[in-house]
Amino acid sequence: MNTVFQIGLTVLMFGSLFSVLTLSLNLQYARGGMINFGTVAYFAAGAYAYAIVTQEPPHGLDQYLVGLDMPWWVGFIAAGIAAMAFAILTGWPTLRLRGEYLALTTFAFAEMLNSLLVNERGIGNGTVGLANVERPDANILGLSENIVYALAAFALMLATAYAFRRLLASPYGRAVDAIRDDEVAAQAIGKDIARLRFQVFVISSIPIGFAGALYAMITTLVNPDLFSAEVTFFVWIALVLGGERTLLGVVIGTMALVGFQEVIRAIPFESVRAAEIAASAEDIVTGILFIVILRWQPFSALARRRQAA
Amino acid sequence: MTLLAQYALTGVVTGCFLILATIGFSLTRQVEGFLNIAHAEMLGVSAFITWGLNAGAGWPIIPSAVVAIVATALIGLFIGRVVYDPIRKLGPAVVLISSVGVAYVIAGLMHAIIGTGIRTLDIPLATTYKFFGLRITNYQMIVVGLAALTGISLALFLNRTKTGLAIRAMSANPELAASRGIDVRQTSRATWLLSSGLAGLAGVMLALIATLSTDIAFHQILQILAVAILAGLGSLYSVIVAGLIVGIAMDVSVFWIPAGYRPLIAFSVVIIALLVRPEGLSMKRRS
């Protein structure tokens, strides 16, 4: 019972956290038509910004140069700003590229950021990363830390979903949809496509930065290994799993994927080899799920049927 | 100065390997119309079949390599028919994401079968030769030689044979090719065999010049993507130029910048190239 509760809590925590990423990706891809294969970069930018802002100034063996020792909420805001800044930096030159070219360039930018974090020890101790990242004291609320952070992640997810929903229901959202459906027509009625796409890209990266800060609080550690391209693939799989375009589907897809991984991780293994095989099995099943879902698209078929009825 | 020239020479070898690795990828991109992320995993498949036959079963290297290349070509054809053919009509983005799924499956299988750790082939140690103060090993020369040979035979194949011309027609304009009586399905199968076979060849080269681990493929895909974007969509000749540019840029950069940035250089070249010329080196547009 206790393990089930623990797994449930972990799924709620990381599921909500990654749902923020999937929701943002959904806005970029399903609404804005942009394939961002560098999602992890904005996540990493947020986490590192939070860690650097809240970290004490370096001493001893530390190789990082800046630690501002500010309260957590300053770090949280800084994380959003950092992700936004990185989105402006990367979006401005690349968004005129189309489809897969955009996918590859964003992917490249994410790899570059990762490489910078590994090689420039002045940012965050290189591969060692920043440990003991500060986080607000959860005991004030009288609940265990895991519950508080799970609730915080859930709240961030709800806030993101609400904000995006409001945005998409507004005339602005309809302009975004118009561009996705027919660029020429949208341009003909005077919508500035490049500008709208850029705005969607930047706006949707802000919650990713916040999620990064929360992730740093939960793990109390940031290092380049945590922010590899696997995170990007993970979020994409979740998006595909949930079926794009509906906010609820996106969230359920992410939760299902996190749950699936947590259940496999909770199985005790006798040997290293068995654990290794289980880890590979996780990859294989994830991959097959991916292929099967894309091929038969059960979720969109379901949605179509509901519409027809 | 010699040091710089040495780096440039190593860069040429890297470039030749990248050409071998990317040609198949570009071919798939042109004929099948999508970016096959799983292409790099095929390199791994071939490298590990070679390793299994050579170091595991004790075969000599050449038959192991031949079997590995043929097996990889067939596996590629199988995946192409089972996974990609039915979803091609759903558009390139869906197929691209599916190929990530395929990459996951292949990587997971390799991990399960082979496990972690570093492997090497059971072949004699490399002999180093010196020309004008520049060092090159015999295996590196094999890579350069095979890249040149592959480039020439591929050019002959695509320009002189019926299947080759059909592949080129398909890549230029699939609808027109179909309406002019080219057997689209057969050409697509030939392409899968050819591109996976080329991945197999590149995988064998990888086994020759590098130590193998199961996550090796992932590091290759980044560079393959870099070369492929730089080359753009046009002819296969631009892949040769792009491969050499990326290879030399990566290795020569080590002269000035820490070696940790080597992979980053590949992408810096690409990003700069894309910003200056969004259609790639070949300047061709796809309709």
Coordinates of C-alpha atoms in Angstrom, one line a residue:
Chain A
M1 CA 0.0 0.0 0.0
N2 CA 2.8 2.3 0.9
T3 CA 4.7 1.6 -2.3
V4 CA 1.6 2.2 -4.3
F5 CA 1.1 5.5 -2.6
Q6 CA 4.7 6.4 -3.2
I7 CA 4.5 5.5 -6.9
G8 CA 1.2 7.4 -7.2
L9 CA 2.9 10.5 -5.6
T10 CA 5.9 10.3 -7.9
V11 CA 3.7 9.9 -10.9
L12 CA 1.7 13.0 -9.8
M13 CA 4.9 14.9 -9.2
F14 CA 6.9 14.1 -12.4
G15 CA 3.8 13.6 -14.5
S16 CA 2.5 17.1 -13.7
L17 CA 6.0 18.5 -14.2
F18 CA 6.5 17.0 -17.6
S19 CA 2.9 17.8 -18.5
V20 CA 4.0 21.4 -18.4
L21 CA 6.6 20.6 -21.0
T22 CA 4.1 18.6 -23.1
L23 CA 1.5 21.3 -22.9
S24 CA 4.0 23.9 -24.2
L25 CA 5.2 21.6 -26.9
N26 CA 1.5 21.0 -27.8
L27 CA 1.1 24.7 -28.2
Q28 CA 4.1 25.0 -30.4
Y29 CA 3.4 22.0 -32.5
A30 CA -0.3 21.4 -32.7
R31 CA -1.2 25.1 -32.7
G32 CA 1.8 26.8 -34.0
G33 CA 3.0 24.1 -36.4
M34 CA 6.5 24.3 -35.1
I35 CA 8.5 21.1 -34.5
N36 CA 10.7 21.9 -31.5
F37 CA 13.2 19.1 -31.0
G38 CA 15.2 21.0 -28.5
T39 CA 12.6 21.2 -25.7
V40 CA 15.1 20.1 -23.1
A41 CA 17.2 23.3 -23.6
Y42 CA 14.5 25.6 -22.3
F43 CA 14.0 23.2 -19.4
A44 CA 17.7 23.2 -18.7
A45 CA 17.9 27.0 -19.0
G46 CA 15.3 27.3 -16.3
A47 CA 16.8 24.7 -14.0
Y48 CA 20.3 26.2 -14.2
A49 CA 19.0 29.8 -13.9
Y50 CA 17.2 28.8 -10.7
A51 CA 20.3 27.0 -9.3
I52 CA 22.7 29.8 -10.1
V53 CA 20.5 32.5 -8.7
T54 CA 19.8 30.7 -5.4
Q55 CA 23.2 29.1 -5.0
E56 CA 25.7 30.4 -2.5
P57 CA 28.8 32.1 -3.8
P58 CA 31.4 29.5 -4.8
H59 CA 33.9 28.3 -2.3
G60 CA 36.3 25.4 -1.9
L61 CA 36.4 23.1 -4.9
D62 CA 33.6 24.9 -6.6
Q63 CA 34.4 25.9 -10.2
Y64 CA 31.3 27.9 -10.9
L65 CA 31.7 31.6 -11.0
V66 CA 28.4 33.1 -10.0
G67 CA 26.2 32.2 -7.1
L68 CA 23.8 35.0 -6.1
D69 CA 22.3 33.4 -3.0
M70 CA 18.9 34.9 -3.5
P71 CA 15.6 33.6 -2.1
W72 CA 13.8 30.9 -4.1
W73 CA 11.1 33.0 -5.6
V74 CA 13.7 35.2 -7.3
G75 CA 15.2 32.1 -8.7
F76 CA 11.8 30.9 -9.9
I77 CA 11.2 34.1 -11.8
A78 CA 14.7 34.1 -13.1
A79 CA 14.1 30.6 -14.5
G80 CA 11.1 31.8 -16.5
I81 CA 13.1 34.8 -17.8
A82 CA 16.1 32.6 -18.7
A83 CA 13.9 30.2 -20.7
M84 CA 12.3 33.1 -22.4
A85 CA 15.6 34.7 -23.2
F86 CA 16.9 31.4 -24.6
A87 CA 13.8 31.1 -26.7
I88 CA 14.2 34.6 -28.1
L89 CA 17.9 33.9 -28.8
T90 CA 17.2 30.6 -30.6
G91 CA 13.8 31.5 -32.1
W92 CA 14.7 34.7 -33.7
P93 CA 17.2 33.3 -36.3
T94 CA 15.6 29.9 -36.8
L95 CA 11.8 30.3 -37.0
R96 CA 11.9 31.2 -40.6
L97 CA 13.0 27.6 -41.2
R98 CA 10.4 25.1 -42.1
G99 CA 9.3 21.8 -40.6
E100 CA 12.1 19.4 -40.2
Y101 CA 14.8 22.1 -40.7
L102 CA 13.4 23.8 -37.6
A103 CA 13.4 20.5 -35.8
L104 CA 17.0 19.9 -36.5
T105 CA 18.1 23.4 -35.7
T106 CA 16.3 23.4 -32.3
F107 CA 17.8 20.0 -31.7
A108 CA 21.2 21.4 -32.5
F109 CA 20.7 24.4 -30.2
A110 CA 19.8 22.0 -27.3
E111 CA 23.0 20.0 -28.0
M112 CA 25.0 23.1 -28.0
L113 CA 23.6 24.2 -24.7
N114 CA 24.4 20.8 -23.2
S115 CA 27.9 20.9 -24.6
L116 CA 28.4 24.4 -23.1
L117 CA 27.2 23.2 -19.7
V118 CA 29.6 20.3 -19.8
N119 CA 32.6 22.2 -21.0
E120 CA 32.2 25.6 -19.4
R121 CA 32.8 24.8 -15.7
G122 CA 32.2 28.4 -14.8
I123 CA 28.5 28.0 -15.4
G124 CA 27.7 25.1 -13.2
N125 CA 30.7 22.9 -12.3
G126 CA 30.7 21.1 -15.7
T127 CA 29.7 17.5 -15.5
V128 CA 29.6 17.5 -11.7
G129 CA 26.7 19.9 -11.7
L130 CA 25.4 22.0 -8.8
A131 CA 24.3 19.9 -5.9
N132 CA 22.3 20.9 -2.8
V133 CA 20.2 23.4 -4.8
E134 CA 18.2 25.5 -2.4
R135 CA 14.5 25.0 -2.1
P136 CA 11.8 26.5 0.0
D137 CA 11.2 24.8 3.3
A138 CA 8.1 22.6 2.8
N139 CA 7.6 21.8 6.4
I140 CA 5.9 25.1 7.1
L141 CA 2.7 23.7 5.6
G142 CA 3.0 20.7 7.9
L143 CA 3.1 18.1 5.1
S144 CA 5.9 15.9 3.9
E145 CA 8.1 17.4 1.2
N146 CA 7.1 15.0 -1.5
I147 CA 3.4 15.8 -1.1
V148 CA 4.1 19.6 -1.2
Y149 CA 6.3 19.3 -4.3
A150 CA 3.8 17.0 -6.0
L151 CA 1.1 19.6 -5.3
A152 CA 3.3 22.4 -6.5
A153 CA 3.9 20.6 -9.8
F154 CA 0.2 19.9 -10.1
A155 CA -0.5 23.6 -9.5
L156 CA 2.0 24.7 -12.1
M157 CA 0.5 22.3 -14.6
L158 CA -3.0 23.7 -13.9
A159 CA -1.8 27.2 -14.2
T160 CA -0.1 26.5 -17.5
A161 CA -3.1 24.7 -18.9
Y162 CA -5.4 27.5 -17.8
A163 CA -3.1 30.2 -19.3
F164 CA -2.8 28.4 -22.6
R165 CA -6.5 27.7 -22.7
R166 CA -7.3 31.4 -22.2
L167 CA -4.7 32.3 -24.8
L168 CA -6.1 30.0 -27.4
A169 CA -9.7 30.9 -26.8
S170 CA -8.9 34.6 -27.4
P171 CA -8.9 36.2 -30.8
Y172 CA -5.1 35.9 -30.6
G173 CA -5.5 32.1 -30.4
R174 CA -7.8 32.1 -33.4
A175 CA -5.1 33.9 -35.4
V176 CA -2.6 31.3 -34.4
D177 CA -5.0 28.5 -35.5
A178 CA -5.6 30.3 -38.8
I179 CA -1.9 30.3 -39.5
R180 CA -1.7 26.6 -38.8
D181 CA -4.6 25.8 -41.1
D182 CA -3.7 28.0 -44.0
E183 CA -0.7 30.3 -44.0
V184 CA -1.5 32.0 -47.3
A185 CA -5.1 32.8 -46.2
A186 CA -3.9 34.1 -42.8
Q187 CA -1.3 36.3 -44.5
A188 CA -3.9 37.6 -47.0
I189 CA -6.1 38.9 -44.2
G190 CA -3.1 40.7 -42.7
K191 CA -1.7 38.4 -40.0
D192 CA 2.0 38.7 -39.6
I193 CA 2.9 35.0 -39.6
A194 CA 6.6 35.2 -38.7
R195 CA 5.8 37.4 -35.7
L196 CA 2.9 35.3 -34.4
R197 CA 5.0 32.2 -34.7
F198 CA 7.8 33.8 -32.8
Q199 CA 5.5 35.0 -30.1
V200 CA 3.9 31.6 -29.6
F201 CA 7.4 30.1 -29.4
V202 CA 8.6 32.5 -26.8
I203 CA 5.4 32.5 -24.7
S204 CA 5.3 28.7 -24.6
S205 CA 8.9 28.4 -23.4
I206 CA 8.2 30.4 -20.2
P207 CA 6.3 27.6 -18.4
I208 CA 9.1 25.2 -19.5
G209 CA 11.5 27.4 -17.6
F210 CA 9.3 27.4 -14.5
A211 CA 9.1 23.6 -14.7
G212 CA 12.9 23.5 -14.9
A213 CA 13.1 25.5 -11.7
L214 CA 10.7 23.2 -9.9
Y215 CA 12.6 20.2 -11.2
A216 CA 15.8 21.6 -9.7
M217 CA 14.0 22.1 -6.4
I218 CA 12.7 18.5 -6.4
T219 CA 16.0 16.8 -7.4
T220 CA 18.1 19.5 -5.6
L221 CA 20.7 18.8 -8.3
V222 CA 21.3 20.1 -11.7
N223 CA 23.9 18.6 -14.0
P224 CA 24.2 18.2 -17.8
D225 CA 23.3 14.5 -17.7
L226 CA 19.8 15.3 -16.4
F227 CA 19.2 17.5 -19.5
S228 CA 20.0 15.2 -22.4
A229 CA 18.0 14.8 -25.6
E230 CA 16.2 12.0 -24.0
V231 CA 14.0 14.5 -22.1
T232 CA 13.0 15.9 -25.5
F233 CA 12.2 12.5 -26.9
F234 CA 10.3 11.7 -23.7
V235 CA 8.1 14.7 -24.0
W236 CA 7.5 14.1 -27.7
I237 CA 6.5 10.5 -27.0
A238 CA 4.1 11.7 -24.3
L239 CA 2.6 14.2 -26.8
V240 CA 2.1 11.5 -29.4
L241 CA 0.8 9.1 -26.8
G242 CA -1.9 11.6 -25.6
G243 CA -2.9 12.6 -29.0
E244 CA -2.2 16.2 -29.9
R245 CA -4.6 19.1 -29.8
T246 CA -6.5 18.4 -26.6
L247 CA -5.0 19.6 -23.4
L248 CA -6.5 16.8 -21.4
G249 CA -5.1 14.2 -23.8
V250 CA -1.7 15.7 -23.5
V251 CA -1.7 15.5 -19.7
I252 CA -3.1 12.0 -19.6
G253 CA -0.4 10.9 -22.1
T254 CA 2.4 12.3 -20.0
M255 CA 1.0 10.8 -16.8
A256 CA 0.6 7.4 -18.5
L257 CA 4.2 7.4 -19.7
V258 CA 5.6 8.5 -16.3
G259 CA 3.5 5.9 -14.6
F260 CA 4.7 3.2 -17.0
Q261 CA 8.3 4.1 -16.2
E262 CA 7.8 4.3 -12.5
V263 CA 6.2 0.9 -12.3
I264 CA 9.1 -0.7 -14.2
R265 CA 11.5 1.1 -11.9
A266 CA 9.7 -0.1 -8.8
I267 CA 10.2 -3.8 -9.7
P268 CA 13.1 -5.0 -7.6
F269 CA 15.9 -6.7 -9.5
E270 CA 18.3 -9.4 -8.3
S271 CA 21.2 -8.7 -10.5
V272 CA 22.6 -5.7 -12.5
R273 CA 22.1 -7.7 -15.7
A274 CA 18.4 -8.1 -14.9
A275 CA 18.0 -4.4 -14.3
E276 CA 19.9 -3.7 -17.5
I277 CA 17.5 -5.9 -19.4
A278 CA 14.5 -4.3 -17.8
A279 CA 15.8 -0.9 -18.8
S280 CA 16.2 -2.1 -22.4
A281 CA 12.7 -3.6 -22.3
E282 CA 11.4 -0.2 -21.2
D283 CA 13.0 1.4 -24.3
I284 CA 11.7 -1.4 -26.6
V285 CA 8.2 -1.1 -25.3
T286 CA 8.3 2.7 -25.5
G287 CA 9.5 2.5 -29.0
I288 CA 6.8 0.0 -30.1
L289 CA 4.1 2.0 -28.4
F290 CA 5.3 5.0 -30.3
I291 CA 5.2 3.2 -33.7
V292 CA 1.8 1.5 -33.0
I293 CA 0.1 4.7 -31.8
L294 CA 1.4 6.8 -34.7
R295 CA 0.3 4.1 -37.1
W296 CA -3.3 3.4 -35.9
Q297 CA -3.9 6.7 -34.1
P298 CA -6.5 5.2 -31.7
F299 CA -7.0 8.5 -29.9
S300 CA -7.8 10.7 -32.8
A301 CA -10.0 7.9 -34.2
L302 CA -11.8 8.0 -30.9
A303 CA -12.1 11.8 -31.1
R304 CA -13.5 11.6 -34.6
R305 CA -16.1 9.0 -33.6
R306 CA -17.2 11.2 -30.8
Q307 CA -17.5 14.2 -33.1
A308 CA -19.6 12.1 -35.6
A309 CA -22.0 10.9 -32.9
Chain B
M1 CA 52.0 23.9 -39.0
T2 CA 52.5 20.2 -39.2
L3 CA 50.2 19.8 -36.3
L4 CA 47.5 21.8 -38.1
A5 CA 48.0 19.7 -41.2
Q6 CA 47.7 16.5 -39.1
Y7 CA 44.4 17.7 -37.7
A8 CA 43.2 18.5 -41.2
L9 CA 44.2 15.0 -42.4
T10 CA 42.4 13.4 -39.5
G11 CA 39.5 15.6 -40.4
V12 CA 39.5 14.2 -43.9
V13 CA 39.2 10.7 -42.5
T14 CA 36.4 11.8 -40.2
G15 CA 34.8 13.5 -43.2
C16 CA 35.0 10.3 -45.3
F17 CA 33.4 8.3 -42.5
L18 CA 30.6 10.9 -42.2
I19 CA 30.1 10.7 -46.0
L20 CA 29.6 7.0 -45.8
A21 CA 27.3 7.4 -42.8
T22 CA 25.3 10.2 -44.4
I23 CA 24.8 9.0 -48.0
G24 CA 22.3 6.4 -47.0
F25 CA 20.5 8.9 -44.8
S26 CA 20.3 11.4 -47.6
L27 CA 19.1 8.8 -50.0
T28 CA 16.2 7.8 -47.7
R29 CA 15.5 11.5 -47.2
Q30 CA 15.2 12.1 -50.9
V31 CA 13.3 9.0 -52.0
E32 CA 11.2 8.3 -49.0
G33 CA 10.8 11.9 -48.0
F34 CA 11.6 11.9 -44.3
L35 CA 14.5 12.1 -41.9
N36 CA 15.2 8.6 -40.7
I37 CA 16.5 9.1 -37.1
A38 CA 16.9 5.3 -36.8
H39 CA 19.6 5.4 -39.6
A40 CA 22.4 5.8 -37.1
E41 CA 21.1 2.8 -35.1
M42 CA 21.6 0.7 -38.3
L43 CA 25.3 1.6 -38.1
G44 CA 25.3 0.2 -34.6
V45 CA 23.5 -3.0 -35.8
S46 CA 26.0 -3.6 -38.5
A47 CA 29.0 -2.8 -36.2
F48 CA 27.7 -5.3 -33.6
I49 CA 27.0 -8.0 -36.1
T50 CA 30.5 -7.6 -37.3
W51 CA 31.8 -7.7 -33.8
G52 CA 29.7 -10.7 -32.9
L53 CA 30.9 -12.7 -35.9
N54 CA 34.5 -11.5 -35.6
A55 CA 35.3 -11.4 -31.9
G56 CA 32.5 -13.7 -30.8
A57 CA 32.4 -16.5 -33.4
G58 CA 36.0 -16.1 -34.4
W59 CA 35.4 -15.4 -38.1
P60 CA 37.9 -13.4 -40.2
I61 CA 37.0 -9.8 -40.5
I62 CA 36.1 -9.6 -44.2
P63 CA 33.3 -12.3 -44.2
S64 CA 32.0 -10.9 -40.9
A65 CA 31.8 -7.5 -42.5
V66 CA 30.1 -8.8 -45.7
V67 CA 27.5 -10.7 -43.7
A68 CA 26.9 -7.7 -41.4
I69 CA 26.3 -5.4 -44.4
V70 CA 23.9 -7.8 -46.1
A71 CA 22.1 -8.5 -42.9
T72 CA 21.8 -4.7 -42.1
A73 CA 20.4 -4.1 -45.6
L74 CA 17.8 -6.8 -45.2
I75 CA 16.8 -5.5 -41.7
G76 CA 16.5 -2.0 -43.1
L77 CA 14.3 -3.3 -45.9
F78 CA 12.2 -5.1 -43.4
I79 CA 11.7 -2.1 -41.1
G80 CA 11.0 0.1 -44.1
R81 CA 8.2 -2.2 -45.3
V82 CA 6.7 -3.0 -42.0
V83 CA 6.9 0.4 -40.2
Y84 CA 7.4 3.2 -42.6
D85 CA 5.4 2.1 -45.7
P86 CA 2.0 2.1 -44.1
I87 CA 2.4 5.6 -42.5
R88 CA 4.1 7.5 -45.3
K89 CA 0.8 9.1 -46.3
L90 CA 0.5 10.6 -42.8
G91 CA 3.2 13.1 -43.6
P92 CA 6.9 13.5 -42.9
A93 CA 6.5 14.7 -39.3
V94 CA 4.7 11.6 -38.3
V95 CA 7.2 9.3 -40.0
L96 CA 10.1 11.3 -38.5
I97 CA 8.7 10.8 -35.0
S98 CA 8.0 7.1 -35.8
S99 CA 11.6 6.7 -36.7
V100 CA 12.5 7.9 -33.2
G101 CA 10.4 5.0 -32.0
V102 CA 12.3 2.6 -34.3
A103 CA 15.6 4.0 -32.9
Y104 CA 14.4 3.3 -29.4
V105 CA 13.4 -0.3 -30.2
I106 CA 16.8 -1.0 -32.0
A107 CA 18.8 0.6 -29.2
G108 CA 16.8 -1.3 -26.6
L109 CA 17.4 -4.6 -28.3
M110 CA 21.1 -3.9 -28.7
H111 CA 21.3 -3.0 -25.1
A112 CA 19.4 -6.1 -24.0
I113 CA 21.5 -8.5 -26.2
I114 CA 24.9 -6.9 -25.9
G115 CA 24.9 -5.0 -22.6
T116 CA 27.0 -2.1 -21.6
G117 CA 30.8 -1.8 -21.8
I118 CA 33.3 -1.2 -24.5
R119 CA 34.0 -3.7 -27.3
T120 CA 36.8 -4.0 -29.9
L121 CA 37.2 -6.1 -33.0
D122 CA 39.6 -9.0 -33.0
I123 CA 41.9 -7.5 -35.7
P124 CA 45.6 -6.6 -35.7
L125 CA 46.5 -3.3 -34.2
A126 CA 46.6 -0.4 -36.6
T127 CA 49.9 0.3 -38.4
T128 CA 50.9 3.9 -38.7
Y129 CA 52.4 5.3 -41.9
K130 CA 54.1 8.6 -42.2
F131 CA 53.9 10.8 -45.3
F132 CA 55.7 14.2 -45.2
G133 CA 55.5 14.1 -41.4
L134 CA 51.8 13.3 -41.3
R135 CA 50.6 10.2 -39.7
I136 CA 47.8 8.0 -41.0
T137 CA 46.9 4.4 -40.0
N138 CA 46.0 1.7 -42.4
Y139 CA 42.5 1.5 -41.2
Q140 CA 42.0 5.2 -41.7
M141 CA 43.3 4.7 -45.3
I142 CA 40.7 1.9 -45.7
V143 CA 38.0 4.4 -44.7
V144 CA 39.1 7.0 -47.1
G145 CA 39.5 4.5 -49.9
L146 CA 36.1 2.9 -49.3
A147 CA 34.5 6.3 -49.2
A148 CA 36.0 7.2 -52.5
L149 CA 35.0 3.9 -54.0
T150 CA 31.5 4.1 -52.7
G151 CA 31.1 7.6 -54.0
I152 CA 32.2 6.6 -57.5
S153 CA 30.2 3.4 -57.7
L154 CA 27.1 5.1 -56.3
A155 CA 27.4 7.8 -58.9
L156 CA 27.8 5.2 -61.6
F157 CA 24.8 3.2 -60.2
L158 CA 22.6 6.3 -60.1
N159 CA 23.5 7.5 -63.5
R160 CA 23.9 4.3 -65.5
T161 CA 21.6 1.6 -64.3
K162 CA 17.8 1.4 -64.6
T163 CA 17.2 1.1 -60.9
G164 CA 19.5 4.0 -60.2
L165 CA 17.8 6.2 -62.7
A166 CA 14.4 5.2 -61.2
I167 CA 15.7 6.2 -57.7
R168 CA 16.8 9.6 -59.0
A169 CA 13.4 10.1 -60.7
M170 CA 11.6 9.2 -57.5
S171 CA 13.6 11.6 -55.5
A172 CA 13.1 14.4 -58.0
N173 CA 9.4 14.1 -58.3
P174 CA 7.5 11.0 -57.0
E175 CA 4.2 11.7 -58.7
L176 CA 5.8 12.3 -62.1
A177 CA 8.0 9.2 -61.7
A178 CA 4.9 7.1 -60.9
S179 CA 2.9 8.5 -63.9
R180 CA 5.8 7.7 -66.2
G181 CA 5.6 4.1 -65.3
I182 CA 8.3 3.7 -62.7
D183 CA 7.5 0.9 -60.3
V184 CA 7.3 3.0 -57.1
R185 CA 7.2 0.1 -54.7
Q186 CA 10.1 -1.7 -56.2
T187 CA 12.2 1.4 -56.4
S188 CA 11.4 2.1 -52.7
R189 CA 12.5 -1.4 -51.8
A190 CA 15.8 -0.9 -53.7
T191 CA 16.3 2.3 -51.9
W192 CA 15.8 0.7 -48.5
L193 CA 18.3 -2.0 -49.4
L194 CA 20.8 0.5 -50.7
S195 CA 20.6 3.0 -47.9
S196 CA 20.6 0.3 -45.2
G197 CA 23.5 -1.4 -46.9
L198 CA 25.4 1.9 -46.9
A199 CA 24.6 2.3 -43.2
G200 CA 26.0 -1.3 -42.8
L201 CA 29.2 -0.3 -44.6
A202 CA 29.6 2.8 -42.4
G203 CA 28.9 0.6 -39.3
V204 CA 31.8 -1.7 -40.3
M205 CA 34.0 1.3 -40.7
L206 CA 33.0 2.5 -37.3
A207 CA 33.9 -0.8 -35.8
L208 CA 37.3 -0.6 -37.5
I209 CA 38.3 2.9 -36.4
A210 CA 36.5 3.3 -33.0
T211 CA 35.8 1.3 -29.9
L212 CA 32.2 0.1 -29.8
S213 CA 29.6 0.7 -27.1
T214 CA 25.8 0.4 -27.5
D215 CA 25.2 4.1 -27.2
I216 CA 27.6 4.8 -30.1
A217 CA 24.8 5.3 -32.6
F218 CA 23.3 8.2 -30.8
H219 CA 26.5 10.2 -31.1
Q220 CA 26.6 9.4 -34.8
I221 CA 23.1 10.7 -35.5
L222 CA 24.0 14.2 -34.4
Q223 CA 26.9 14.4 -36.9
I224 CA 24.9 12.7 -39.6
L225 CA 22.1 15.2 -39.2
A226 CA 24.7 18.0 -39.3
V227 CA 26.1 16.8 -42.6
A228 CA 22.7 16.1 -44.1
I229 CA 21.3 19.6 -43.3
L230 CA 24.5 21.2 -44.5
A231 CA 24.2 19.2 -47.8
G232 CA 20.6 20.1 -48.2
L233 CA 18.1 18.2 -50.3
G234 CA 19.8 18.3 -53.7
S235 CA 22.3 15.9 -55.1
L236 CA 24.4 13.3 -53.4
Y237 CA 27.5 15.2 -54.4
S238 CA 26.8 17.9 -51.9
V239 CA 26.9 15.2 -49.2
I240 CA 30.5 14.6 -50.1
V241 CA 31.4 18.3 -49.9
A242 CA 29.3 18.7 -46.6
G243 CA 30.9 15.6 -45.1
L244 CA 34.4 16.9 -45.7
I245 CA 33.5 20.4 -44.5
V246 CA 32.0 19.1 -41.2
G247 CA 34.8 16.5 -40.7
I248 CA 37.6 18.9 -41.2
A249 CA 36.0 21.7 -39.3
M250 CA 35.5 19.4 -36.3
D251 CA 39.0 18.1 -36.2
V252 CA 40.8 21.3 -37.1
S253 CA 38.9 23.2 -34.4
V254 CA 40.7 21.1 -31.8
F255 CA 43.7 23.2 -32.7
W256 CA 42.2 26.3 -31.1
I257 CA 39.2 25.2 -29.0
P258 CA 39.1 22.4 -26.3
A259 CA 38.3 19.0 -27.7
G260 CA 35.1 18.8 -25.7
Y261 CA 33.5 21.2 -28.2
R262 CA 34.2 19.0 -31.2
P263 CA 30.6 17.9 -31.6
L264 CA 29.4 21.5 -31.1
I265 CA 31.5 22.7 -34.1
A266 CA 29.5 20.4 -36.4
F267 CA 26.4 22.2 -35.4
S268 CA 27.9 25.7 -35.4
V269 CA 28.8 25.1 -39.0
V270 CA 25.3 23.9 -39.7
I271 CA 23.5 26.8 -38.0
I272 CA 25.7 29.4 -39.7
A273 CA 25.1 27.6 -43.0
L274 CA 21.3 27.4 -42.5
L275 CA 21.1 31.1 -41.6
V276 CA 23.1 32.1 -44.6
R277 CA 21.5 29.7 -47.0
P278 CA 18.3 28.0 -45.7
E279 CA 18.1 25.5 -48.5
G280 CA 21.5 23.9 -47.9
L281 CA 24.6 23.8 -50.0
S282 CA 22.9 22.4 -53.1
M283 CA 20.5 25.3 -53.4
K284 CA 17.8 23.0 -54.7
R285 CA 14.2 23.5 -53.5
R286 CA 11.7 20.8 -53.0
S287 CA 8.4 21.7 -54.4

